[in-house]
Coordinates of C-alpha atoms and ligand atoms in Angstrom, one line a residue:
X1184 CA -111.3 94.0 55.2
X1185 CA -108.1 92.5 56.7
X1186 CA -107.3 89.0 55.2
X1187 CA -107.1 86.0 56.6
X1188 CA -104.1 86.2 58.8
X1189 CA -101.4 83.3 60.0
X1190 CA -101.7 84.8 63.4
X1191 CA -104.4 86.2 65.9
X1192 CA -103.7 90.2 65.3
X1193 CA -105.3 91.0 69.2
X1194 CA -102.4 88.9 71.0
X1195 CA -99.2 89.1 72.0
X1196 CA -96.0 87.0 71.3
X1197 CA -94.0 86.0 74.2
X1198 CA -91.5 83.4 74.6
X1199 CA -92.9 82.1 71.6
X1200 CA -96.3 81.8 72.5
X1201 CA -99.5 84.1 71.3
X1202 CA -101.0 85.1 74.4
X1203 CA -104.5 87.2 74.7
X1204 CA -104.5 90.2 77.0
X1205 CA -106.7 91.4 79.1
X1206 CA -107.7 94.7 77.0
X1207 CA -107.6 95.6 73.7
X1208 CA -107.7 98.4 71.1
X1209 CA -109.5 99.0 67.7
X1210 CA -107.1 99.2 64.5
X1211 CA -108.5 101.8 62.4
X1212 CA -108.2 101.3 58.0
X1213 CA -106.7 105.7 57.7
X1214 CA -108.3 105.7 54.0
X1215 CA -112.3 104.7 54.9
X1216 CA -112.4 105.6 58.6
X1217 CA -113.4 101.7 58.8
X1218 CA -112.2 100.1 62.1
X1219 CA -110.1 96.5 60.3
X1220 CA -109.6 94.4 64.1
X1221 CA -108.6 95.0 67.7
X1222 CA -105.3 94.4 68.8
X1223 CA -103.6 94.2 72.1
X1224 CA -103.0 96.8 74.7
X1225 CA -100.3 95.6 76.1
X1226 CA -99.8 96.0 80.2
X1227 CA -96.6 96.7 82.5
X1228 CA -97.4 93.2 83.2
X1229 CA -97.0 91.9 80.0
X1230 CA -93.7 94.1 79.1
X1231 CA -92.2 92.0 82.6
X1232 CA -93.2 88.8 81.1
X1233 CA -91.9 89.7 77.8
X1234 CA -88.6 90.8 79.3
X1235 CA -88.0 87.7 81.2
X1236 CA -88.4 85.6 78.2
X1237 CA -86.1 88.0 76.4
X1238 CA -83.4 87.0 78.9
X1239 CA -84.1 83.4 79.1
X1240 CA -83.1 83.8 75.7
X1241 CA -80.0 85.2 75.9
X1242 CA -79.3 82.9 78.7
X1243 CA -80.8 80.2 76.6
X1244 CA -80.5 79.2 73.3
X1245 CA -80.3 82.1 71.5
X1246 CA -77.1 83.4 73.7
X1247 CA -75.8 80.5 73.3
X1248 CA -76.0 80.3 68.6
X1249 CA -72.8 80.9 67.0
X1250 CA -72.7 84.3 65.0
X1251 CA -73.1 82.3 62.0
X1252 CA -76.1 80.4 62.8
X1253 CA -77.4 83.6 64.2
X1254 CA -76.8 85.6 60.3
X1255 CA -78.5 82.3 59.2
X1256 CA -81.4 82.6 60.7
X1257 CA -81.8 86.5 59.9
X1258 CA -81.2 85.5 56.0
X1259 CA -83.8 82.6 56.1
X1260 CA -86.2 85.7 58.0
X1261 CA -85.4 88.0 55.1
X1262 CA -86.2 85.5 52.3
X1263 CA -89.8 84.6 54.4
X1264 CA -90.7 88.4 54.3
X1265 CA -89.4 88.6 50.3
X1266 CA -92.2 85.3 50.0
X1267 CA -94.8 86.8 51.9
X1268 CA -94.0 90.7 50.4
X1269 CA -98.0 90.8 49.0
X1270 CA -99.2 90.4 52.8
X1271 CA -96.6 92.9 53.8
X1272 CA -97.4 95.2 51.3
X1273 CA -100.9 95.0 52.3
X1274 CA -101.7 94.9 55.9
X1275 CA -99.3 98.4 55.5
X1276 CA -101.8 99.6 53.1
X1277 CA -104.8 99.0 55.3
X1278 CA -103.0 99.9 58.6
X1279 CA -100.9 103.0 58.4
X1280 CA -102.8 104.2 55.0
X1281 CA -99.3 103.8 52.8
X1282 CA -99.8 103.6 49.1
X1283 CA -98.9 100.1 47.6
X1284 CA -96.2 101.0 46.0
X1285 CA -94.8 102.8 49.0
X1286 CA -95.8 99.4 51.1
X1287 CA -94.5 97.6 49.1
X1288 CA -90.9 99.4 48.7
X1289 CA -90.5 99.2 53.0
X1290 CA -91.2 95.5 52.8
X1291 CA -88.8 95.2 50.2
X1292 CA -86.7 97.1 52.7
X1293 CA -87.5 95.0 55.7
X1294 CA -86.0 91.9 53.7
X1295 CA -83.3 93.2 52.5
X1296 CA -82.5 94.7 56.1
X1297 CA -82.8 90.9 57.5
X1298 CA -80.1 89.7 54.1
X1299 CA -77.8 93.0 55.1
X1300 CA -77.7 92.2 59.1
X1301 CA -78.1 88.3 58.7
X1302 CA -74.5 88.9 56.4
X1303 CA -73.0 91.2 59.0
X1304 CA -73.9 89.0 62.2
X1305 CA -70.3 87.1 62.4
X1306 CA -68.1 89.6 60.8
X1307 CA -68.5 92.7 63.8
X1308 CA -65.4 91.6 65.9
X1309 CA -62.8 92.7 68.4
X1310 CA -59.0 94.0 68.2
X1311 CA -55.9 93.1 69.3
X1312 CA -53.9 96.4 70.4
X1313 CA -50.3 97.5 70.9
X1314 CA -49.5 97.7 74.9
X1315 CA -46.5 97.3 77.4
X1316 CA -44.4 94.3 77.1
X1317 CA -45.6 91.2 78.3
X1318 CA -49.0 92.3 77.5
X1319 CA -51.7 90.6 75.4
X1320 CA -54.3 93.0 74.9
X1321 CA -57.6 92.2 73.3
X1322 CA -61.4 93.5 72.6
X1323 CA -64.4 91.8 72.5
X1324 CA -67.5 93.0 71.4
X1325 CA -70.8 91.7 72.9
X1326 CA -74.3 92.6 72.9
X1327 CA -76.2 93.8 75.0
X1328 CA -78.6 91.7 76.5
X1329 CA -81.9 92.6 76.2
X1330 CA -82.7 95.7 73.6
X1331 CA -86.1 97.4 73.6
X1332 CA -87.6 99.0 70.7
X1333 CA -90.3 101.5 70.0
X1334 CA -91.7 101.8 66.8
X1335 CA -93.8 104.2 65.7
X1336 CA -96.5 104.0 62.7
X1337 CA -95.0 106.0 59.5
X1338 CA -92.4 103.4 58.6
X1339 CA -93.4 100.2 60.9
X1340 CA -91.4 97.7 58.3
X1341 CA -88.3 99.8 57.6
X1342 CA -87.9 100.7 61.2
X1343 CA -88.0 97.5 62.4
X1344 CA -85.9 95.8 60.2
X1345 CA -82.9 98.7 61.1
X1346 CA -82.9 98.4 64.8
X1347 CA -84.2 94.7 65.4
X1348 CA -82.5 93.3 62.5
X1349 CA -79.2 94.7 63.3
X1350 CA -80.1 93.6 67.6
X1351 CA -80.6 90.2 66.8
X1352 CA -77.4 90.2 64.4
X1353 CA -75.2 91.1 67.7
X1354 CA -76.9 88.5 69.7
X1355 CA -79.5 90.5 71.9
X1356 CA -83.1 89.6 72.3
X1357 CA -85.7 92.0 71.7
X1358 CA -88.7 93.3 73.0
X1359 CA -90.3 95.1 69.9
X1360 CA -93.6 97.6 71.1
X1361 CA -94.7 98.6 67.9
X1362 CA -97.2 101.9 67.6
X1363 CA -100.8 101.6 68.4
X1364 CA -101.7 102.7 65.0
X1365 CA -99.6 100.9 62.9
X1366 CA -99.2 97.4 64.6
X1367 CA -100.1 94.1 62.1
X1368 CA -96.4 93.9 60.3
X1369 CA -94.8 93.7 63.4
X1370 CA -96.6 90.6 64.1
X1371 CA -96.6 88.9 61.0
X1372 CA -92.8 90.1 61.2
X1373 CA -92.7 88.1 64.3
X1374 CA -94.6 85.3 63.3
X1375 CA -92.2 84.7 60.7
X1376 CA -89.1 85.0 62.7
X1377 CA -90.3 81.8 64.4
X1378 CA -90.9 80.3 61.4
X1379 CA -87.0 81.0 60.5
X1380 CA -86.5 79.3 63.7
X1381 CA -85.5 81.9 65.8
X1382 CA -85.6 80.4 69.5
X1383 CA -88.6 81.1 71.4
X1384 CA -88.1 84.6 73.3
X1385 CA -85.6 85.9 70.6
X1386 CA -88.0 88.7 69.2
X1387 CA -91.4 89.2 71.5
X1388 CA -94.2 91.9 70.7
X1389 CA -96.1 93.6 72.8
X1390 CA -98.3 96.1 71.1
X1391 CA -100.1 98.9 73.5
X1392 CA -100.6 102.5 74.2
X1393 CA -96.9 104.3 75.0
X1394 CA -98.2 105.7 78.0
X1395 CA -98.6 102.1 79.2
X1396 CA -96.5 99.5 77.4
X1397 CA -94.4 102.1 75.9
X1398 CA -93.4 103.9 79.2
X1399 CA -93.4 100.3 80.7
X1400 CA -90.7 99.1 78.5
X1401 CA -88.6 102.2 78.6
X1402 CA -88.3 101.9 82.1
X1403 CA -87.6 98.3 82.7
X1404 CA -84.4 97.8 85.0
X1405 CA -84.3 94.8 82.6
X1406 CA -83.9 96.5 79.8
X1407 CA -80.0 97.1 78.8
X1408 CA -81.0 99.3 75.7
X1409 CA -83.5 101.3 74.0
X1410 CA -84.0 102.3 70.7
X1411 CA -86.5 105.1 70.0
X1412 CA -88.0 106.9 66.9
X1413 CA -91.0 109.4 67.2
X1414 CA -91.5 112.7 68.3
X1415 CA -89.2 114.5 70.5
X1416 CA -91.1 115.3 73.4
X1417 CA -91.4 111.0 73.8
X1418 CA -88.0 111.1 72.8
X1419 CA -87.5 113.4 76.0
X1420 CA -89.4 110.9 78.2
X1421 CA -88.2 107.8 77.2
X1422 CA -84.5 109.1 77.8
X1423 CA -85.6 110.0 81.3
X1424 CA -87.0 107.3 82.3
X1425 CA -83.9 105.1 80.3
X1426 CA -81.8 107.3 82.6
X1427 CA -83.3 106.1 85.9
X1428 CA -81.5 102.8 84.9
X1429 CA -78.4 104.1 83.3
X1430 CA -79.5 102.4 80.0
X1431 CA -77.7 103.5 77.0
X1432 CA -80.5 104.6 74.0
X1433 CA -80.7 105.5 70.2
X1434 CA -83.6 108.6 69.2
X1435 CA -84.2 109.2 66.1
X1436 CA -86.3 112.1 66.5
X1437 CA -87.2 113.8 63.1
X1438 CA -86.5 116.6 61.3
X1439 CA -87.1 120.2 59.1
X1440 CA -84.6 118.8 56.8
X1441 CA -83.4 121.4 53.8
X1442 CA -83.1 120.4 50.0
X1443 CA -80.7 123.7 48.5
X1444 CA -81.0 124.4 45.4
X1445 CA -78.1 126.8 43.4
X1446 CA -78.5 128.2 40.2
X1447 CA -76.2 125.9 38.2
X1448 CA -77.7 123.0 39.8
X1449 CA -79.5 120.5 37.1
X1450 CA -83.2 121.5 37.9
X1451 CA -84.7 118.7 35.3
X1452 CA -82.8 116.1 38.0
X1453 CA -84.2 117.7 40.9
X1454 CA -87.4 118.3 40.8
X1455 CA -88.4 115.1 41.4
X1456 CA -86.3 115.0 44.6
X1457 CA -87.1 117.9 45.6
X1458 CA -91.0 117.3 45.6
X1459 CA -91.7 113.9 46.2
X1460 CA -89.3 113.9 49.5
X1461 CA -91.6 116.3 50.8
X1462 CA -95.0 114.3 49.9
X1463 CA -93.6 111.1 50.0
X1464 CA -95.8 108.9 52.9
X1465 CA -98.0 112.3 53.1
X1466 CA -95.1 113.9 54.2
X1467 CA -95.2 111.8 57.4
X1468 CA -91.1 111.1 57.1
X1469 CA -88.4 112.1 59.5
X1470 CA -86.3 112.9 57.1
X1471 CA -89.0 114.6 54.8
X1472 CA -87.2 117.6 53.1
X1473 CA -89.7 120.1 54.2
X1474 CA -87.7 122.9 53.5
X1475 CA -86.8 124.2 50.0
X1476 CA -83.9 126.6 49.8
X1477 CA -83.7 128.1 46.3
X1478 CA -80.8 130.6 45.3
X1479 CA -83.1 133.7 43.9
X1480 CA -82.2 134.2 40.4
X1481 CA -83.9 131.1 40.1
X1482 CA -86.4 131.0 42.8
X1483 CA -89.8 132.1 40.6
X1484 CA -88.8 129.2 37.6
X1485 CA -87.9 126.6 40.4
X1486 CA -91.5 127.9 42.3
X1487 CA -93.5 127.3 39.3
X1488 CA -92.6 124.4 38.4
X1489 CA -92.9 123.0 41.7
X1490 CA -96.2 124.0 41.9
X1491 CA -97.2 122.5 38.4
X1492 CA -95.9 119.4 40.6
X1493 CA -98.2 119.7 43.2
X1494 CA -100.7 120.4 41.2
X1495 CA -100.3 117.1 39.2
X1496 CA -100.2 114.8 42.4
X1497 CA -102.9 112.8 42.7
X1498 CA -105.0 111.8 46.1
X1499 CA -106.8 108.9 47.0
X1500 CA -107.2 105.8 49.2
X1501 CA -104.0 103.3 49.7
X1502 CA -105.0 100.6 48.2
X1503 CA -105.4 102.5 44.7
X1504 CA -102.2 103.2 44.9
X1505 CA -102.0 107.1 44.7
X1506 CA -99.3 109.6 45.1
X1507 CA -100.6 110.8 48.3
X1508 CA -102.5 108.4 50.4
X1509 CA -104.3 109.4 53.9
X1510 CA -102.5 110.6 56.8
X1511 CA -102.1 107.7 59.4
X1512 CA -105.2 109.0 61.5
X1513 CA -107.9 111.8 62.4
X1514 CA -105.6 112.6 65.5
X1515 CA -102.8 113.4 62.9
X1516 CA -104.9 115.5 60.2
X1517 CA -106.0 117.5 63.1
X1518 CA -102.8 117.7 64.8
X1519 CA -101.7 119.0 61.3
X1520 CA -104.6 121.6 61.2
X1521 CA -103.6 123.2 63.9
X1522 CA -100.3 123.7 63.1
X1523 CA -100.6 124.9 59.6
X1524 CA -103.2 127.6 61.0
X1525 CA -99.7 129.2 61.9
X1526 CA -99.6 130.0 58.4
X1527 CA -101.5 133.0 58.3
X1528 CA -100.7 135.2 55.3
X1529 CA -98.0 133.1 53.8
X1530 CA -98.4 132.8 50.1
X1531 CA -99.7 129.9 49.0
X1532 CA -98.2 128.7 45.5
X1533 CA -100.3 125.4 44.9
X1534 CA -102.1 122.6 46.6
X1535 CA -102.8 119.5 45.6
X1536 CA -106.7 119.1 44.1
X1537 CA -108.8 117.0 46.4
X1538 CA -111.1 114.4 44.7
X1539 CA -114.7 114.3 44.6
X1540 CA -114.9 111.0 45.7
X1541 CA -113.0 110.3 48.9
X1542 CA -114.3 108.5 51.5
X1543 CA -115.8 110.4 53.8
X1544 CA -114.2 109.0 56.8
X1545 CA -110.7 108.8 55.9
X1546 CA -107.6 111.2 57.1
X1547 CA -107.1 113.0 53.5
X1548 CA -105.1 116.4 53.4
X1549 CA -104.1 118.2 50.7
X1550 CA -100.8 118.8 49.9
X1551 CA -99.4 122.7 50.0
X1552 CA -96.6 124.4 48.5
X1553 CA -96.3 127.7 50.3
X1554 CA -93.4 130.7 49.5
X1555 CA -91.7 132.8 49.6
X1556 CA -91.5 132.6 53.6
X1557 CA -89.1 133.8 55.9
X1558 CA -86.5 130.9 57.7
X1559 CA -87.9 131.8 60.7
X1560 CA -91.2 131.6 60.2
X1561 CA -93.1 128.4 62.4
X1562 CA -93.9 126.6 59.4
X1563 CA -89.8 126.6 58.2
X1564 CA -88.9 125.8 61.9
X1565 CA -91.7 123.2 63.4
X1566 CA -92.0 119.8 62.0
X1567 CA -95.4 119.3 60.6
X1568 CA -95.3 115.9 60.0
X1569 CA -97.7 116.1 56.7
X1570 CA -97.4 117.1 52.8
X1571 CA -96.2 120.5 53.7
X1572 CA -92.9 122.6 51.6
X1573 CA -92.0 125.8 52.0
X1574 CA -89.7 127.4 49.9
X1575 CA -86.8 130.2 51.1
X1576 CA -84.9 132.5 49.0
X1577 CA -81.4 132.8 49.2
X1578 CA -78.8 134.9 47.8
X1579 CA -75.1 133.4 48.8
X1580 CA -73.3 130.1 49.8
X1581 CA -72.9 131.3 53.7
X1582 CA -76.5 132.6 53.9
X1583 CA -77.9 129.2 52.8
X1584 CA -75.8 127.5 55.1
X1585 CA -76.9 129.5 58.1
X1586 CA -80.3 129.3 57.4
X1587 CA -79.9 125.6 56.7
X1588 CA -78.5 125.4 60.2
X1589 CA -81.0 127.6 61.6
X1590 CA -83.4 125.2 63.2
X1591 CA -83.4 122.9 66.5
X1592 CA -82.8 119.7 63.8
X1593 CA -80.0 117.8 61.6
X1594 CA -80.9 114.8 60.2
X1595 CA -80.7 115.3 56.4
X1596 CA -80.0 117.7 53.5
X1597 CA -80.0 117.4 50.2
X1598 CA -77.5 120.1 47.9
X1599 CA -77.9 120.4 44.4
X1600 CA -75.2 122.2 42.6
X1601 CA -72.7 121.4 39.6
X1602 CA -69.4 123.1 41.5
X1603 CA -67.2 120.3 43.1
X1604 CA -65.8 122.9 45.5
X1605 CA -69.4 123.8 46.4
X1606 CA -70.4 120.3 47.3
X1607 CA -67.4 119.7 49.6
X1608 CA -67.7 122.9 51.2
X1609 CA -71.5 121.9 51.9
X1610 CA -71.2 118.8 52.7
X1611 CA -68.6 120.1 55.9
X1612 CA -70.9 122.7 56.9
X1613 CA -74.3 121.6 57.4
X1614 CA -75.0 120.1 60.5
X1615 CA -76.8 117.2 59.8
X1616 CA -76.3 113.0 60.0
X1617 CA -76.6 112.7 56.7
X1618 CA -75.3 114.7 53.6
X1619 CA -77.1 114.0 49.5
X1620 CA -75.3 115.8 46.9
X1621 CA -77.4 116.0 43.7
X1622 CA -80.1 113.5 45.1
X1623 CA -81.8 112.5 48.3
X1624 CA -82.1 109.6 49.8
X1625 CA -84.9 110.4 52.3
X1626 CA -83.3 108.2 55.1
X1627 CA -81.1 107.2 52.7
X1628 CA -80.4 102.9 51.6
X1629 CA -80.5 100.4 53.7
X1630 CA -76.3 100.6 54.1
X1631 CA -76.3 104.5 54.8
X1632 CA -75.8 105.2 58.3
X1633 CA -78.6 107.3 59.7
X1634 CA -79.8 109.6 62.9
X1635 CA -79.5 112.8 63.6
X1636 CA -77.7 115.7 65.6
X1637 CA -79.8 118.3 67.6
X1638 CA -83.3 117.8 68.8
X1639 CA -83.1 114.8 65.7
X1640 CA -81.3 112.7 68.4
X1641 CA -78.4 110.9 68.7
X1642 CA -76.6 107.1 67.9
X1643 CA -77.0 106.0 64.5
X1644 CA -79.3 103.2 63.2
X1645 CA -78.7 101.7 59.6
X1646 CA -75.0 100.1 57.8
X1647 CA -72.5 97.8 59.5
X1648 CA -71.9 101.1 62.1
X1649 CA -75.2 100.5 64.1
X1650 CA -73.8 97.2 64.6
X1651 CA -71.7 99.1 67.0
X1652 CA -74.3 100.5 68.8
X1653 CA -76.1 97.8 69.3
X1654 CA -73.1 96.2 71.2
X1655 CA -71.0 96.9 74.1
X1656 CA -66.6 96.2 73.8
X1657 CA -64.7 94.7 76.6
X1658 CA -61.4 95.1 76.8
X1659 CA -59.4 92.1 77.9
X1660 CA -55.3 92.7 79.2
X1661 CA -53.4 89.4 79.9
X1662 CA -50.2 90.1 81.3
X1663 CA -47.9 86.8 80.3
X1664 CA -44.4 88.1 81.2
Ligands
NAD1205 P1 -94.9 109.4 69.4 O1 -93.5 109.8 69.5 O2 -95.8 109.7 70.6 O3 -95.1 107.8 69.3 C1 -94.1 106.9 68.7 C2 -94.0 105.6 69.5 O4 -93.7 106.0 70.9 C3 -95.3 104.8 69.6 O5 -95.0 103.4 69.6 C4 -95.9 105.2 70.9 O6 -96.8 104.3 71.4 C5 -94.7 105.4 71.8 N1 -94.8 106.2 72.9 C6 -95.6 107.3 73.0 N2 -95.6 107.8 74.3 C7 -94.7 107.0 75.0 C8 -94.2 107.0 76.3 N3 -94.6 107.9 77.2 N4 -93.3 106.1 76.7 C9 -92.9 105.2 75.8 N5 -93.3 105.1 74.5 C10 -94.2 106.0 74.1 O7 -95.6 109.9 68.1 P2 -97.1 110.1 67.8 O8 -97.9 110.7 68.9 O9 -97.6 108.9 67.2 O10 -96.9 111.3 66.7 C11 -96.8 112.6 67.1 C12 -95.7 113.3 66.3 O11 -94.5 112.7 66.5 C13 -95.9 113.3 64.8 O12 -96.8 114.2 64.3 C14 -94.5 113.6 64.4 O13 -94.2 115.0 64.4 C15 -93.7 112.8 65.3 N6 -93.3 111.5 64.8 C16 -92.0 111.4 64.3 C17 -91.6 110.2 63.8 C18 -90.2 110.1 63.2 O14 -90.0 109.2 62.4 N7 -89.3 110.9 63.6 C19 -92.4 109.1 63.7 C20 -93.7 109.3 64.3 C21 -94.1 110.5 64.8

C-alpha cells in the first residue's frame, strides 16, 4: 500500500499547479503484482500547457534569479530530499521494485546531485579571448530555454537529479515526463522543488505513455533541448523527431559493457565488482557489466567462484530488502524471456535459487551466469536488460581489447590488472565514455562524467561538464578602436 502522500500521485504539475487529466493509468507494486494508484496519462495537450509555463518561467521569474539564488534554491531542494530520504526510498521500492537499500542509495544520490549542481549554478562562466587590436572579445554562456527530459523507470531518482538538476543550475526550465512505470519520485521530487521555492513553472511533470506525452514532448517546436535515456530504438525516435526542430539532444542509450579481468589482477577485490555490477537493480543498468572477460589461465578459478556468487544471492520482494528484487514489470520478464531463449546450448555455470515463497504475481527472474561463450554470440552482443553475465575467455592484451570493442556499445569498462603500463594502455584503447581501473563505478559518482559512444549515445550527463551541455555560448566582439 502506498502511504499517505503530500500530493495527488494521478495529476500533473504545471505552472505550479496539480492539475487532473482527463485519463489515467494504473501504477503497478513489480514485487506482488498488486496495482498501488493511477497516475496521469499525460496528453499533447498537456505537454503544450506545460511548455508554455516552462517559458513563462524563463521569461518570468526564474529567467530573471541570479545564478546564486538559483544554486540556493537547488541546495535548499537537495537538503528537502535528504529530510524526506524514507519516502524516497520507499515509493522507489514499491514503484520500480528496487531493494531498499538500492532505493535508498539513488535518493541519497538525487540529493547530493541537487548540493553538486546547486554549488556549480554561478561558477559555469564565459571567457575573455585574444583577438585583433581594438577588439574586446567575450563569451557568454546561457541556457537554453526550455529543456525536456525523459526518464525512464530503472533509475527515476538518479536520472533526474543529473539532467534536471544540472538544467535548472544553468537557468532553463524543465519539462520532466517521467516513465509510465516508474513515476511517484518524480512528483514528490517536484513537489518539493516548490517547497524550496522554485518559481512556479520552473520544473513541471507530466507523466504519460511515450507514444503520447513522450513523442509529444520530443517534438515540441518549444522545446530547445532534449535529454533522453532508454532504449535505443526510442533513442532513434526521439532524435528524429528532435531533428524536425533542429533541437540539440543528450541519449544515453545503454550498454554490453565489459569488466576484463588479467591474471595478475587482485581477484579477492574483484569479485565483488565484477558480480554485483551485473545483478545490481536485477541487472536493469545501462552501464551493467554484462560482460565478463577473463584471461584463461585463470578463467575456470575466476568461473567458479563467480558462480558460488550467484549461487549465494538471495531473491525476494523490495521491501525486504534482497540482493535481487523483481524486474520492473511482467512486460520486462517476458521481454527478457525471449531474449535469453537465444541461449540455446550455452553452458550454464549457476543461477541464482528462486524461493519458495514469492509472490505469485510479481516480475522475479533468476539470475544466470552462463560461459564459456563466444564474443559474438547474441547474448555477449544484445543488451538484455536483466541479471544476465556471460563470461569470455581471452588469451592476450589486443584480443581483449577487440573483443571489448566488438559490440554496437561504449559506455563503461571496468579493467582489473596490477601492471601500470597495462592500465594506461587500456584505458586509451577501449572505446567507451567511461574507463574503471581496478573497480567500477556502474555509472560511476555523482562528479564522473558519463554517456556513451556508439549505439550508447552521445553528450555527457553528470560533473561540472554537463553543465556545458546544458547551455549554449555566445560569443560577443566589441570593436573599441
Ligand atoms: P523506453 O526507451 O521505451 O522508455 C524510456 C522512456 O522513454 C519512458 O519514459 C518512455 O515513456 C519514453 N518513450 C517511449 N517511447 C517514446 C516515444 N516514442 N517518444 C518519446 N518518449 C518515449 O524503454 P522501455 O520500453 O521502458 O524499456 C525497453 C528497453 O529499453 C529495456 O529493456 C532496456 O533494454 C532499455 N532501457 C534502457 C535504459 C537505460 O538506462 N539505458 C533504461 C530503460 C530501458
Amino acid at each position: 500500500m502506498l502511504p499517505i502522500l503530500p500530493f495527488d500521485p494521478s495529476h500533473i504539475l504545471i505552472a505550479g499547479t496539480w492539475r487532473a487529466t482527463d485519463r489515467v493509468l494504473p501504477l503497478v507494486n513489480p514485487s506482488t503484482g498488486d496495482r498501488l494508484c493511477t497516475i496521469a496519462r499525460g496528453s499533447e495537450t498537456n505537454i503544450d500547457a506545460a511548455v508554455a509555463a516552462a517559458q513563462a518561467a524563463r521569461d518570468g521569474a526564474w529567467g530573471q534569479m541570479p545564478a546564486l539564488e538559483r544554486g540556493r534554491c537547488l541546495t535548499r531542494l537537495g537538503q528537502l530530499v535528504l529530510d524526506d530520504v524514507d519516502l524516497f526510498t520507499t515509493l522507489e521500492t514499491l514503484d520500480v521494485g528496487k531493494p531498499v537499500t538500492q532505493a535508498r542509495n539513488d535518493a541519497l544520490a538525487l540529493a547530493r546531485y541537487c548540493e553538486f549542481y546547486g554549488g556549480a549554478a554561478d561558477k559555469v562562466h564565459g571567457q575573455t579571448l585574444p583577438y585583433l587590436d581594438g577588439y574586446t572579445v567575450y563569451t557568454l554562456r546561457e541556457p537554453h530555454g526550455v529543456t525536456g527530459h525523459i526518464v525512464p523507470w530503472n533509475y527515476p531518482m538518479q536520472i533526474i537529479g543529473r539532467s534536471v538538476g544540472a538544467a535548472l543550475a544553468m537557468g532553463n526550465a524543465c519539462v520532466l515526463k517521467p516513465a509510465e512505470d516508474a513515476c511517484l519520485t518524480a512528483l514528490l521530487f517536484a513537489h518539493l522543488a516548490q517547497e524550496a521555492g522554485l518559481p512556479d513553472g520552473a520544473i513541471n511533470v507530466v507523466p504519460g505513455l511515450g507514444a503520447e506525452a513522450g513523442a509529444a514532448l520530443a517534438g515540441h517546436a518549444g522545446v530547445h533541448h532534449l535529454s533522453f535515456t532508454g532504449s535505443v530504438d526510442t533513442g532513434r525516435t526521439i532524435q528524429t523527431l528532435a531533428a524536425r526542430n533542429v533541437v540539440p539532444v543528450t541519449l544515453e542509450l545503454g550498454g554490453k559493457s565489459p569488466q576484463i579481468v588479467f591474471a595478475d589482477a587482485d581477484l579477492e577485490a574483484a569479485l565483488p565488482f565484477l558480480v554485483n555490477a551485473g545483478l545490481q537493480n536485477a541487472g536493469q543498468t545501462c552501464s551493467a557489466a554484462s560482460r565478463i572477460l577473463i584471461q584463461r589461465t585463470i578463467y575456470d578459478d575466476l568461473a567458479r567462484r563467480m558462480g558460488d556468487a550467484y549461487r549465494a544471492k538471495r531473491i525476494g520482494p523490495a521491501d525486504s530488502d534482497p540482493d535481487i528484487g523483481p524486474l520492473v514489470s511482467l512486460k520486462q520478464k517476458s521481454r527478457l524471456e525471449t531474449l535469453l531463449g537465444a541461449a540455446g546450448d550455452l553452458p550454464l555455470i549457476a543461477e541464482t535459487p528462486r524461493p519458495a515463497d514469492l509472490p505469485a504475481g510479481g516480475a522475479y527472474v533468476q539470475p544466470r551466469l552462463y560461459g564459456p561463450t563466444a564474443p559474438d554470440h547474441p547474448l555477449a552482443q544484445d543488451e538484455l536488460f536483466g541479471p544476465v553475465q556471460v563470461l569470455i575467455p581471452f588469451d592476450t592484451e589486443d584480443e581483449a581489447i577487440q573483443i571489448a570493442n566488438g559490440t554496437s556499445y561504449g559506455l563503461v569498462a571496468g579493467v582489473w590488472t596490477n601492471d601500470g603500463g597495462r592500465q594506461m594502455r587500456l584505458a586509451k584503447a577501449l572505446k567507451t565514455g567511461q574507463v574503471f581501473i581496478n573497480n567500477y563505478g556502474a555509472g560511476g559518482g555523482v562528479e564522473l562524467p558519463f554517456g556513451g559512444i556508439g549505439k550508447s549515445g552521445h553528450g555527457r550527463e553528470k560533473g561540472v561538464e554537463a553543465l556545458y551541455g546544458f547551455s549554449t555560448l555566445k560569443t560577443v566582439a566589441a570593436k573599441h578602436g
